[in-house]
Amino acid sequence: MSTKNFTLDDLKRILREGAGSDDDIDIDGDILDAGFEQLGYESLALLETGSRIEREYGITLDEPSLVDATTPRALIALVNAHLADSLAA
Amino acid sequence: MNARTVVTGMGIAAPNGLGAEDFWTATRNGRSGIGPVSRFDPAQYPLRLAGEVPGFVAEDHLPGRLLPQTDRMTRLALVAADWALTDAGITPDEVPAFDMGVVTSSSSGGFEFGQGELQKLWSKGSRYVSAYQSFAWFYAVNSGQISIRNGMKGPSSVLVSDQAGGLDAVAQARRQIRKGTPMIVTGGVDASICPWGWVAQLASGRLSTGDDPRRAYLPFDAHAHGHVPGEGGAILLLENVENARSRGARIYGEIAGYAATFDPRAGSGREPGLRTAIELALADAEVRPEDVDVIFADAAAIPEMDRVEAEAIAAVFGPYGVPVTAPKSMTGRLYSGAAALDLASALLSISTGVIPPTTNVEAVPDYRLDLVTDEPRSTPIRTALVVARGHGGFNSAVVVQAPSD
């Protein structure tokens, strides 16, 4: 199976690098099911995050499914599904 | 509605002082902020001096979420806006969102940020360009970021007229206050001391050369040979006077008059528009030339342009008719930040009764200017005129007056 797996820690690192983080919102806590909006990341922050994931992992995320991934859990699942596809291909 | 508009707060980021207090202490004492460029290696360029804002660490003032999406000019503007609001005693959370607007000036947008993203584009490819480039470079970005950070949903806009922009923005803010918005954050902050900004400015042919900070920018002097660029500016809080009084705010002064003109086509032989801008601003403020206590000059330091300004001043006020100063001799020209900073200086002159000096300059005698040089001059000041010109023919003038009782 996949040797490359996208984890919550990967997502947190990429969010911090691409869009920064605020002192008053703790993204190190249990954020898997928190909405990105609630975490302070608006659509442009997610666009930047998506673009960083794409170039780091060599995948292409289509925009509609990126927009539909409104929580870290959904985005991580989306990325891992693409990683599995790219391995299978 | 013709509501009177007053200034109740200011935030300053200038090459010779971060914060209004540091800036004014330096400025009244003739302390310059011009020195060797440190933000990049300028060795290969004909100009190696700049007025850089000292000691600004954005991380100390702004949340981490804002850093990846802001150019230096926006970071400085956001912090200056915070200071202006604090200075005015305003907590934006406690004011209805539609009662506050933002109008700033811009000249070239976020050049340093844009340069970084363009470098990524050609060296690595489009996938490496930040999504934030979509607005981080943009002219209106300072207005937008200030309004988002402070929850200000009133009228918001940007004025782009180079160095005249700071005054044009304040005038637009006054219009919005007259239309009924009680408070507008205004002014301008610029910062493009980066290689891309440098070559763009060099193309104007108006930049000075040489390595001596004391001889590089000499407005109205026989050795005038262009200007030194600087960064920074001022953010002001403008307020309807009734609003300011009802909350017991300290009032720096009133934006009493404004006018803008545009120069005739080059080579037409017609008189430049500066004199008319000054006369119309005085008329708008209902003051006579003899009522004006000091002029903060545009001070281009291009001999022909210095002459145009000196002649306009002599035509309206008479030879040696009014003290004139150019504290930007200590900061360099700040583009869209310059005129707002001069306006702040004019208001501080009114509150302190001190005209700051124009440094390192000896006025050309036949300009017939009473130029305040070397030492600050103490004198009661009730009415000040700020003059600004933008590249391409913009002329603007604002009259500020001491608060009336």
Short mmCIF file of N, CA and C in Angstrom, two decimals, chain B residues 145-226:
data_model
loop_
_atom_site.label_atom_id
_atom_site.label_comp_id
_atom_site.label_asym_id
_atom_site.label_seq_id
_atom_site.Cartn_x
_atom_site.Cartn_y
_atom_site.Cartn_z
N GLN B 145 -7.01 45.47 4.12
CA GLN B 145 -6.53 44.78 5.33
C GLN B 145 -6.86 45.56 6.60
N ILE B 146 -6.78 46.89 6.54
CA ILE B 146 -7.13 47.68 7.73
C ILE B 146 -8.61 47.49 8.04
N SER B 147 -9.46 47.48 7.00
CA SER B 147 -10.89 47.36 7.25
C SER B 147 -11.23 45.96 7.78
N ILE B 148 -10.58 44.92 7.26
CA ILE B 148 -10.86 43.56 7.75
C ILE B 148 -10.39 43.40 9.20
N ARG B 149 -9.16 43.85 9.47
CA ARG B 149 -8.60 43.67 10.82
C ARG B 149 -9.46 44.35 11.88
N ASN B 150 -10.04 45.49 11.51
CA ASN B 150 -10.77 46.28 12.50
C ASN B 150 -12.28 46.22 12.35
N GLY B 151 -12.75 45.37 11.46
CA GLY B 151 -14.19 45.22 11.29
C GLY B 151 -14.88 46.49 10.84
N MET B 152 -14.24 47.21 9.90
CA MET B 152 -14.79 48.48 9.43
C MET B 152 -15.51 48.26 8.10
N LYS B 153 -16.82 48.44 8.12
CA LYS B 153 -17.61 48.13 6.92
C LYS B 153 -18.16 49.36 6.22
N GLY B 154 -17.75 50.55 6.65
CA GLY B 154 -18.17 51.78 5.98
C GLY B 154 -17.43 51.94 4.66
N PRO B 155 -17.55 53.13 4.03
CA PRO B 155 -16.93 53.35 2.72
C PRO B 155 -15.43 53.05 2.74
N SER B 156 -14.96 52.38 1.69
CA SER B 156 -13.56 51.99 1.63
C SER B 156 -13.06 52.23 0.21
N SER B 157 -11.88 52.85 0.08
CA SER B 157 -11.34 53.06 -1.25
C SER B 157 -9.84 53.35 -1.19
N VAL B 158 -9.24 53.50 -2.36
CA VAL B 158 -7.83 53.82 -2.44
C VAL B 158 -7.65 54.92 -3.48
N LEU B 159 -6.70 55.82 -3.24
CA LEU B 159 -6.37 56.89 -4.18
C LEU B 159 -4.95 56.66 -4.67
N VAL B 160 -4.77 56.69 -5.99
CA VAL B 160 -3.44 56.46 -6.56
C VAL B 160 -3.03 57.69 -7.35
N SER B 161 -2.26 58.57 -6.75
CA SER B 161 -1.79 59.77 -7.44
C SER B 161 -0.39 60.11 -6.93
N ASP B 162 0.43 59.05 -6.81
CA ASP B 162 1.81 59.19 -6.35
C ASP B 162 1.86 60.00 -5.07
N GLN B 163 2.74 60.96 -5.03
CA GLN B 163 3.02 61.69 -3.80
C GLN B 163 1.85 62.58 -3.35
N ALA B 164 0.98 62.96 -4.29
CA ALA B 164 -0.20 63.76 -3.93
C ALA B 164 -1.26 62.91 -3.24
N GLY B 165 -1.11 61.59 -3.34
CA GLY B 165 -2.15 60.67 -2.87
C GLY B 165 -2.52 60.81 -1.41
N GLY B 166 -1.53 61.09 -0.58
CA GLY B 166 -1.81 61.21 0.85
C GLY B 166 -2.84 62.29 1.12
N LEU B 167 -2.77 63.40 0.38
CA LEU B 167 -3.74 64.48 0.57
C LEU B 167 -5.06 64.14 -0.10
N ASP B 168 -4.99 63.53 -1.27
CA ASP B 168 -6.22 63.16 -1.98
C ASP B 168 -7.04 62.15 -1.15
N ALA B 169 -6.34 61.24 -0.47
CA ALA B 169 -7.04 60.26 0.37
C ALA B 169 -7.74 60.96 1.54
N VAL B 170 -7.04 61.90 2.16
CA VAL B 170 -7.63 62.63 3.29
C VAL B 170 -8.86 63.42 2.82
N ALA B 171 -8.78 63.97 1.62
CA ALA B 171 -9.92 64.72 1.08
C ALA B 171 -11.11 63.79 0.82
N GLN B 172 -10.82 62.60 0.30
CA GLN B 172 -11.89 61.63 0.06
C GLN B 172 -12.50 61.18 1.40
N ALA B 173 -11.64 61.01 2.40
CA ALA B 173 -12.14 60.65 3.74
C ALA B 173 -13.07 61.75 4.26
N ARG B 174 -12.68 63.01 4.01
CA ARG B 174 -13.52 64.13 4.47
C ARG B 174 -14.87 64.11 3.74
N ARG B 175 -14.85 63.77 2.44
CA ARG B 175 -16.12 63.67 1.70
C ARG B 175 -17.03 62.62 2.33
N GLN B 176 -16.44 61.48 2.69
CA GLN B 176 -17.26 60.41 3.27
C GLN B 176 -17.81 60.81 4.63
N ILE B 177 -17.04 61.57 5.38
CA ILE B 177 -17.54 62.05 6.67
C ILE B 177 -18.68 63.04 6.44
N ARG B 178 -18.52 63.90 5.43
CA ARG B 178 -19.60 64.84 5.13
C ARG B 178 -20.87 64.12 4.67
N LYS B 179 -20.67 62.95 4.05
CA LYS B 179 -21.84 62.17 3.61
C LYS B 179 -22.46 61.38 4.75
N GLY B 180 -21.80 61.37 5.92
CA GLY B 180 -22.48 60.77 7.07
C GLY B 180 -21.75 59.66 7.81
N THR B 181 -20.59 59.20 7.33
CA THR B 181 -19.84 58.20 8.11
C THR B 181 -19.05 58.94 9.20
N PRO B 182 -19.26 58.61 10.47
CA PRO B 182 -18.62 59.41 11.53
C PRO B 182 -17.11 59.35 11.58
N MET B 183 -16.52 58.20 11.19
CA MET B 183 -15.06 58.04 11.33
C MET B 183 -14.48 57.36 10.11
N ILE B 184 -13.33 57.89 9.63
CA ILE B 184 -12.63 57.25 8.53
C ILE B 184 -11.14 57.15 8.89
N VAL B 185 -10.60 55.95 8.75
CA VAL B 185 -9.15 55.76 8.87
C VAL B 185 -8.55 56.12 7.52
N THR B 186 -7.55 57.00 7.52
CA THR B 186 -7.01 57.45 6.23
C THR B 186 -5.49 57.66 6.33
N GLY B 187 -4.92 58.22 5.25
CA GLY B 187 -3.48 58.42 5.20
C GLY B 187 -2.85 57.46 4.21
N GLY B 188 -1.56 57.23 4.36
CA GLY B 188 -0.88 56.34 3.43
C GLY B 188 0.45 55.86 3.98
N VAL B 189 0.79 54.63 3.62
CA VAL B 189 2.08 54.07 4.00
C VAL B 189 2.63 53.33 2.77
N ASP B 190 3.87 53.56 2.45
CA ASP B 190 4.48 52.95 1.28
C ASP B 190 5.79 52.27 1.69
N ALA B 191 6.20 51.28 0.94
CA ALA B 191 7.50 50.63 1.20
C ALA B 191 7.86 49.80 -0.02
N SER B 192 8.78 50.29 -0.82
CA SER B 192 9.22 49.44 -1.93
C SER B 192 10.73 49.54 -2.11
N ILE B 193 11.43 49.39 -0.97
CA ILE B 193 12.89 49.39 -1.03
C ILE B 193 13.34 47.95 -1.27
N CYS B 194 13.25 47.56 -2.54
CA CYS B 194 13.65 46.21 -2.98
C CYS B 194 14.15 46.40 -4.41
N PRO B 195 14.87 45.46 -4.97
CA PRO B 195 15.45 45.69 -6.31
C PRO B 195 14.40 46.06 -7.36
N TRP B 196 13.26 45.41 -7.35
CA TRP B 196 12.24 45.74 -8.35
C TRP B 196 11.74 47.17 -8.16
N GLY B 197 11.47 47.55 -6.93
CA GLY B 197 11.04 48.91 -6.64
C GLY B 197 12.12 49.92 -7.06
N TRP B 198 13.36 49.54 -6.81
CA TRP B 198 14.48 50.44 -7.12
C TRP B 198 14.57 50.72 -8.61
N VAL B 199 14.53 49.68 -9.43
CA VAL B 199 14.68 49.93 -10.87
C VAL B 199 13.46 50.70 -11.41
N ALA B 200 12.29 50.43 -10.85
CA ALA B 200 11.10 51.16 -11.30
C ALA B 200 11.25 52.64 -10.96
N GLN B 201 11.77 52.93 -9.78
CA GLN B 201 11.93 54.33 -9.39
C GLN B 201 13.07 55.00 -10.15
N LEU B 202 14.14 54.26 -10.40
CA LEU B 202 15.27 54.82 -11.16
C LEU B 202 14.81 55.28 -12.54
N ALA B 203 13.83 54.57 -13.10
CA ALA B 203 13.36 54.90 -14.44
C ALA B 203 12.74 56.29 -14.49
N SER B 204 12.31 56.83 -13.35
CA SER B 204 11.71 58.17 -13.36
C SER B 204 12.75 59.24 -13.65
N GLY B 205 14.03 58.91 -13.50
CA GLY B 205 15.09 59.90 -13.72
C GLY B 205 15.14 60.97 -12.63
N ARG B 206 14.41 60.77 -11.55
CA ARG B 206 14.35 61.80 -10.51
C ARG B 206 15.11 61.41 -9.25
N LEU B 207 15.83 60.29 -9.31
CA LEU B 207 16.53 59.86 -8.11
C LEU B 207 17.93 60.45 -8.04
N SER B 208 18.35 60.69 -6.81
CA SER B 208 19.66 61.24 -6.54
C SER B 208 20.73 60.15 -6.67
N THR B 209 21.96 60.56 -6.72
CA THR B 209 23.06 59.59 -6.68
C THR B 209 24.04 60.06 -5.62
N GLY B 210 25.03 59.25 -5.35
CA GLY B 210 26.03 59.62 -4.37
C GLY B 210 25.86 58.82 -3.10
N ASP B 211 26.86 58.86 -2.23
CA ASP B 211 26.85 58.03 -1.03
C ASP B 211 26.84 58.83 0.26
N ASP B 212 26.72 60.16 0.15
CA ASP B 212 26.72 60.97 1.37
C ASP B 212 25.27 61.31 1.76
N PRO B 213 24.77 60.72 2.86
CA PRO B 213 23.37 60.95 3.25
C PRO B 213 23.04 62.43 3.46
N ARG B 214 24.06 63.24 3.77
CA ARG B 214 23.78 64.66 4.01
C ARG B 214 23.72 65.49 2.74
N ARG B 215 24.17 64.92 1.62
CA ARG B 215 24.21 65.70 0.38
C ARG B 215 23.32 65.12 -0.72
N ALA B 216 22.55 64.08 -0.38
CA ALA B 216 21.85 63.34 -1.44
C ALA B 216 20.51 63.97 -1.81
N TYR B 217 19.80 64.53 -0.85
CA TYR B 217 18.45 65.04 -1.12
C TYR B 217 18.38 66.48 -0.59
N LEU B 218 18.49 67.43 -1.52
CA LEU B 218 18.68 68.83 -1.13
C LEU B 218 17.64 69.73 -1.79
N PRO B 219 16.37 69.63 -1.38
CA PRO B 219 15.34 70.46 -2.00
C PRO B 219 15.61 71.95 -1.81
N PHE B 220 15.34 72.73 -2.85
CA PHE B 220 15.47 74.19 -2.86
C PHE B 220 16.92 74.66 -2.77
N ASP B 221 17.87 73.75 -2.80
CA ASP B 221 19.29 74.09 -2.70
C ASP B 221 19.87 74.19 -4.12
N ALA B 222 20.96 74.96 -4.25
CA ALA B 222 21.61 75.08 -5.56
C ALA B 222 22.17 73.73 -6.02
N HIS B 223 22.42 72.83 -5.06
CA HIS B 223 22.95 71.50 -5.42
C HIS B 223 21.87 70.43 -5.53
N ALA B 224 20.61 70.84 -5.59
CA ALA B 224 19.52 69.85 -5.72
C ALA B 224 19.76 68.99 -6.95
N HIS B 225 19.68 67.67 -6.78
CA HIS B 225 19.90 66.77 -7.92
C HIS B 225 19.09 65.49 -7.77
N GLY B 226 17.85 65.65 -7.36
CA GLY B 226 16.99 64.47 -7.24
C GLY B 226 16.76 64.11 -5.80
#
